[in-house]
CSV table of C-alpha atoms in Angstrom, one decimal:
chain,number,residue,atom,x,y,z
Z,388,LYS,CA,91.8,102.3,95.5
Z,389,TRP,CA,94.3,99.7,94.3
Z,390,LEU,CA,98.0,100.5,94.6
Z,391,ALA,CA,100.9,98.5,93.1
Z,392,ALA,CA,104.6,98.9,94.1
Z,393,ALA,CA,107.9,97.5,93.0
Z,394,ALA,CA,111.1,98.0,95.0
Z,395,ALA,CA,114.7,97.1,94.5
Z,396,LEU,CA,117.5,97.1,97.0
Z,397,ALA,CA,120.0,99.2,95.0
Z,398,ALA,CA,123.0,98.7,97.3
Z,399,ALA,CA,124.0,95.8,99.5
Z,400,GLY,CA,123.9,96.3,103.2
Z,401,THR,CA,121.3,97.0,105.9
Z,402,ALA,CA,120.5,100.2,107.7
Z,403,ASN,CA,121.2,98.8,111.2
Z,404,ALA,CA,124.5,97.1,110.7
Z,405,GLY,CA,127.1,99.9,110.1
Z,406,GLU,CA,126.5,100.0,106.4
Z,407,PHE,CA,124.9,102.1,103.6
Z,408,SER,CA,121.7,100.8,102.0
Z,409,SER,CA,119.5,102.3,99.3
Z,410,THR,CA,116.2,101.5,97.5
Z,411,ILE,CA,114.5,102.5,94.3
Z,412,THR,CA,110.7,102.1,94.3
Z,413,ALA,CA,108.1,102.6,91.6
Z,414,VAL,CA,104.5,102.9,92.7
Z,415,SER,CA,101.2,103.3,90.8
Z,416,ASP,CA,100.2,106.1,93.3
Z,417,TYR,CA,102.1,107.8,96.1
Z,418,ASP,CA,99.7,107.0,99.0
Z,419,PHE,CA,100.4,108.6,102.3
Z,420,ARG,CA,98.1,107.8,105.2
Z,421,GLY,CA,95.2,107.0,102.8
Z,422,PHE,CA,95.6,110.1,100.6
Z,423,SER,CA,97.2,110.4,97.2
Z,424,GLN,CA,100.3,112.7,97.1
Z,425,SER,CA,100.6,112.4,93.3
Z,426,LYS,CA,97.0,112.9,92.1
Z,427,LYS,CA,96.7,109.1,91.7
Z,428,ASP,CA,99.6,109.1,89.1
Z,429,PRO,CA,102.7,106.9,89.3
Z,430,ALA,CA,105.7,108.0,91.4
Z,431,LEU,CA,109.3,107.1,91.5
Z,432,GLN,CA,110.9,107.0,94.9
Z,433,ALA,CA,114.4,106.5,96.3
Z,434,SER,CA,116.1,106.3,99.6
Z,435,LEU,CA,119.7,106.3,101.0
Z,436,ASP,CA,120.3,105.2,104.6
Z,437,TYR,CA,123.3,104.6,106.9
Z,438,GLY,CA,122.9,102.4,110.0
Z,439,PHE,CA,125.4,102.6,112.8
Z,440,ASP,CA,126.4,99.5,114.9
Z,441,ASN,CA,124.9,101.1,118.0
Z,442,GLY,CA,121.3,101.1,116.7
Z,443,PHE,CA,121.2,104.7,115.3
Z,444,ALA,CA,120.4,105.3,111.7
Z,445,ILE,CA,120.1,108.3,109.4
Z,446,GLY,CA,118.8,108.7,105.9
Z,447,ALA,CA,117.0,110.6,103.2
Z,448,TRP,CA,114.0,109.7,101.0
Z,449,ALA,CA,112.5,111.4,98.0
Z,450,SER,CA,109.5,111.2,95.7
Z,451,ASN,CA,107.8,113.1,93.0
Z,452,ILE,CA,104.5,114.7,94.1
Z,453,ASP,CA,101.5,116.6,92.6
Z,454,PHE,CA,99.5,118.9,94.9
Z,455,GLU,CA,98.1,121.0,92.0
Z,456,PRO,CA,97.2,123.9,92.1
Z,457,VAL,CA,99.8,124.2,94.9
Z,458,ASP,CA,103.3,124.5,93.5
Z,459,GLY,CA,105.8,121.7,94.1
Z,460,ASP,CA,107.1,118.6,92.4
Z,461,ILE,CA,109.4,117.0,94.9
Z,462,GLU,CA,109.2,115.8,98.5
Z,463,LEU,CA,112.4,115.2,100.4
Z,464,ASP,CA,112.4,113.6,103.8
Z,465,LEU,CA,115.4,113.7,106.1
Z,466,TYR,CA,115.2,111.3,109.1
Z,467,ALA,CA,117.1,109.9,112.1
Z,468,GLY,CA,116.2,107.2,114.5
Z,469,TYR,CA,117.3,104.6,117.1
Z,470,SER,CA,116.1,101.1,117.7
Z,471,ALA,CA,117.0,98.4,120.2
Z,472,ASP,CA,115.9,94.9,121.0
Z,473,ILE,CA,114.0,94.1,124.1
Z,474,SER,CA,113.9,90.3,123.5
Z,475,ASP,CA,114.2,87.9,120.6
Z,476,ASN,CA,111.0,89.1,118.8
Z,477,VAL,CA,110.4,92.5,120.5
Z,478,SER,CA,112.1,95.8,119.8
Z,479,TRP,CA,111.4,99.5,120.2
Z,480,ASN,CA,112.3,102.5,118.2
Z,481,VAL,CA,112.2,106.3,118.3
Z,482,GLY,CA,113.1,109.0,115.8
Z,483,ALA,CA,112.1,112.0,113.8
Z,484,VAL,CA,111.4,113.0,110.2
Z,485,TYR,CA,111.7,116.5,108.5
Z,486,TYR,CA,109.5,116.9,105.4
Z,487,LEU,CA,110.8,119.4,102.8
Z,488,TYR,CA,109.4,120.4,99.4
Z,489,PRO,CA,112.3,121.9,97.4
Z,490,GLY,CA,111.2,124.4,94.8
Z,491,SER,CA,107.7,124.9,96.2
Z,492,ASP,CA,106.8,128.6,96.0
Z,493,THR,CA,103.8,130.8,96.6
Z,494,ARG,CA,101.9,131.3,93.4
Z,495,THR,CA,99.1,133.4,92.0
Z,496,ILE,CA,96.4,131.9,89.8
Z,497,SER,CA,93.3,133.2,88.1
Z,498,ASP,CA,89.9,131.7,88.9
Z,499,GLY,CA,88.0,133.6,86.2
Z,500,GLU,CA,86.8,136.3,88.6
Z,501,GLY,CA,90.1,137.5,89.8
Z,502,THR,CA,93.4,136.1,91.2
Z,503,ILE,CA,94.0,133.9,94.2
Z,504,GLN,CA,97.3,133.5,96.0
Z,505,ILE,CA,98.1,129.9,96.9
Z,506,ASP,CA,100.8,129.3,99.5
Z,507,ASP,CA,103.7,127.0,99.1
Z,508,ILE,CA,103.8,123.5,100.7
Z,509,GLY,CA,104.8,124.0,104.3
Z,510,GLU,CA,107.8,122.2,105.7
Z,511,TYR,CA,107.4,120.5,109.1
Z,512,TRP,CA,108.9,117.9,111.4
Z,513,GLU,CA,107.4,114.8,113.0
Z,514,ALA,CA,108.6,112.6,115.8
Z,515,TYR,CA,107.7,109.0,116.6
Z,516,VAL,CA,108.0,106.2,119.1
Z,517,GLY,CA,107.2,102.6,118.2
Z,518,ILE,CA,107.4,99.0,119.2
Z,519,ASP,CA,107.7,95.9,117.0
Z,520,VAL,CA,106.3,92.6,118.3
Z,521,GLY,CA,107.0,89.8,115.9
Z,522,PRO,CA,105.2,90.6,112.6
Z,523,VAL,CA,103.3,93.5,114.1
Z,524,SER,CA,104.5,97.1,114.3
Z,525,LEU,CA,102.9,99.9,116.4
Z,526,LYS,CA,103.9,103.5,116.1
Z,527,GLN,CA,102.8,106.9,117.5
Z,528,TRP,CA,103.6,110.1,115.5
Z,529,TYR,CA,103.5,113.7,116.7
Z,530,ALA,CA,103.9,116.9,114.7
Z,531,ASP,CA,103.7,120.3,116.5
Z,532,ASN,CA,103.0,122.2,113.3
Z,533,LEU,CA,101.5,119.9,110.7
Z,534,TYR,CA,101.9,121.2,107.1
Z,535,ASP,CA,103.1,124.5,108.6
Z,536,ILE,CA,99.5,125.5,109.5
Z,537,ASP,CA,100.3,126.3,113.2
Z,538,GLU,CA,98.3,123.3,114.4
Z,539,SER,CA,99.6,120.1,116.1
Z,540,ALA,CA,98.6,116.6,115.0
Z,541,LEU,CA,99.0,113.0,116.0
Z,542,TYR,CA,99.0,109.8,113.9
Z,543,THR,CA,98.6,106.4,115.4
Z,544,GLU,CA,99.3,103.4,113.2
Z,545,ALA,CA,99.6,99.6,113.2
Z,546,ASN,CA,101.3,97.6,110.5
Z,547,ALA,CA,101.6,93.8,110.0
Z,548,THR,CA,103.4,91.5,107.6
Z,549,PHE,CA,102.4,87.8,107.8
Z,550,PRO,CA,104.6,85.5,105.7
Z,551,ILE,CA,102.9,82.7,103.8
Z,552,GLY,CA,105.1,79.8,104.6
Z,553,GLU,CA,108.4,79.7,102.6
Z,554,THR,CA,106.8,81.0,99.4
Z,555,GLY,CA,108.2,84.5,99.5
Z,556,PHE,CA,104.6,85.9,99.7
Z,557,SER,CA,103.2,87.8,102.6
Z,558,VAL,CA,99.9,89.3,103.7
Z,559,LEU,CA,100.2,93.1,104.4
Z,560,ALA,CA,97.9,95.0,106.6
Z,561,HIS,CA,97.7,98.6,107.9
Z,562,VAL,CA,95.4,100.8,109.9
Z,563,GLY,CA,96.0,104.4,110.9
Z,564,TYR,CA,94.2,107.2,112.7
Z,565,SER,CA,94.8,110.9,112.2
Z,566,TRP,CA,93.8,113.1,115.1
Z,567,GLY,CA,94.6,116.2,117.1
Z,568,ASP,CA,94.1,119.9,116.7
Z,569,ALA,CA,95.0,120.0,113.0
Z,570,TRP,CA,92.3,117.4,112.3
Z,571,ASP,CA,89.4,119.4,113.8
Z,572,ASP,CA,86.4,119.9,111.6
Z,573,ASP,CA,87.3,123.6,111.0
Z,574,VAL,CA,90.9,122.9,109.9
Z,575,LEU,CA,91.4,119.7,107.9
Z,576,GLY,CA,87.8,118.4,108.0
Z,577,GLY,CA,87.8,116.0,110.9
Z,578,GLU,CA,89.7,113.1,112.4
Z,579,LEU,CA,89.8,110.0,110.2
Z,580,PHE,CA,90.9,106.4,109.8
Z,581,ASP,CA,92.9,105.0,106.9
Z,582,TYR,CA,93.6,101.4,106.1
Z,583,SER,CA,95.1,99.0,103.6
Z,584,ILE,CA,95.2,95.3,102.9
Z,585,GLY,CA,97.4,93.5,100.3
Z,586,VAL,CA,99.9,91.0,99.4
Z,587,GLY,CA,103.7,91.3,99.0
Z,588,TYR,CA,106.3,89.1,97.3
Z,589,ASP,CA,110.1,89.2,98.0
Z,590,PHE,CA,112.7,87.8,95.7
Z,591,GLU,CA,116.4,88.3,96.4
Z,592,LYS,CA,116.8,92.1,96.3
Z,593,PHE,CA,113.3,92.8,94.8
Z,594,SER,CA,109.9,93.4,96.4
Z,595,LEU,CA,106.5,93.6,94.7
Z,596,ALA,CA,103.3,94.6,96.4
Z,597,LEU,CA,99.6,95.0,95.5
Z,598,LYS,CA,97.3,96.5,98.1
Z,599,TYR,CA,93.9,98.1,98.5
Z,600,THR,CA,93.8,101.4,100.4
Z,601,GLY,CA,91.1,103.6,101.7
Z,602,THR,CA,89.8,106.0,104.4
Z,603,ASP,CA,86.6,106.8,106.1
Z,604,ALA,CA,86.8,110.4,104.7
Z,605,SER,CA,83.8,112.1,103.2
Z,606,GLY,CA,82.9,115.5,101.7
Z,607,ASP,CA,85.8,117.8,101.0
Z,608,GLN,CA,88.3,115.3,102.5
Z,609,LYS,CA,87.3,112.7,99.9
Z,610,ILE,CA,88.7,114.8,97.0
Z,611,THR,CA,92.2,113.6,97.6
Z,612,ASP,CA,91.3,110.0,98.4
């Protein structure tokens, strides 16, 4: 599927220089690790971050979502992290994210033959460690209770941004792998790869991107792809 995004830096500053920064982003689909979180509809997203001079940073990020028939309209992520340089073009980072879904409640719906209780969207935390080498970023994630289903999960990802000369354009590439107990066949349908390739354009405080995303999911997993 194709995904378009437009982002604007809403406040001057950078999240690793002792200042506040914020962004406002509009996307044609909220894609997360290869799967739509907004039923392939557009989403409006915003972030607010504060970076300390010592390499620590904290922030919050929010987006509208649609997991119908599961109740919930908003995702709110709270995060904290630390990064440090190893050399001129190599750095490492570590941090954690807590995923919340304010207003999501257990609901009961009718399926024509009776009623079904559908649980709310489970809150959970996820930690990561990563390394950046030039234009390439590698990151390993771990959640001990993914989606609040009492199963642990890991996510391994690589991202790259390759500038095209001084044009402001860049080639964007991503590959990720979801694995661990939560991704067993009997739980979430099996481990899977996701990927994307696209092009980005930066102009002053604005960024535009167009990319193609997909997964190797099949069967029931493919429903949300």
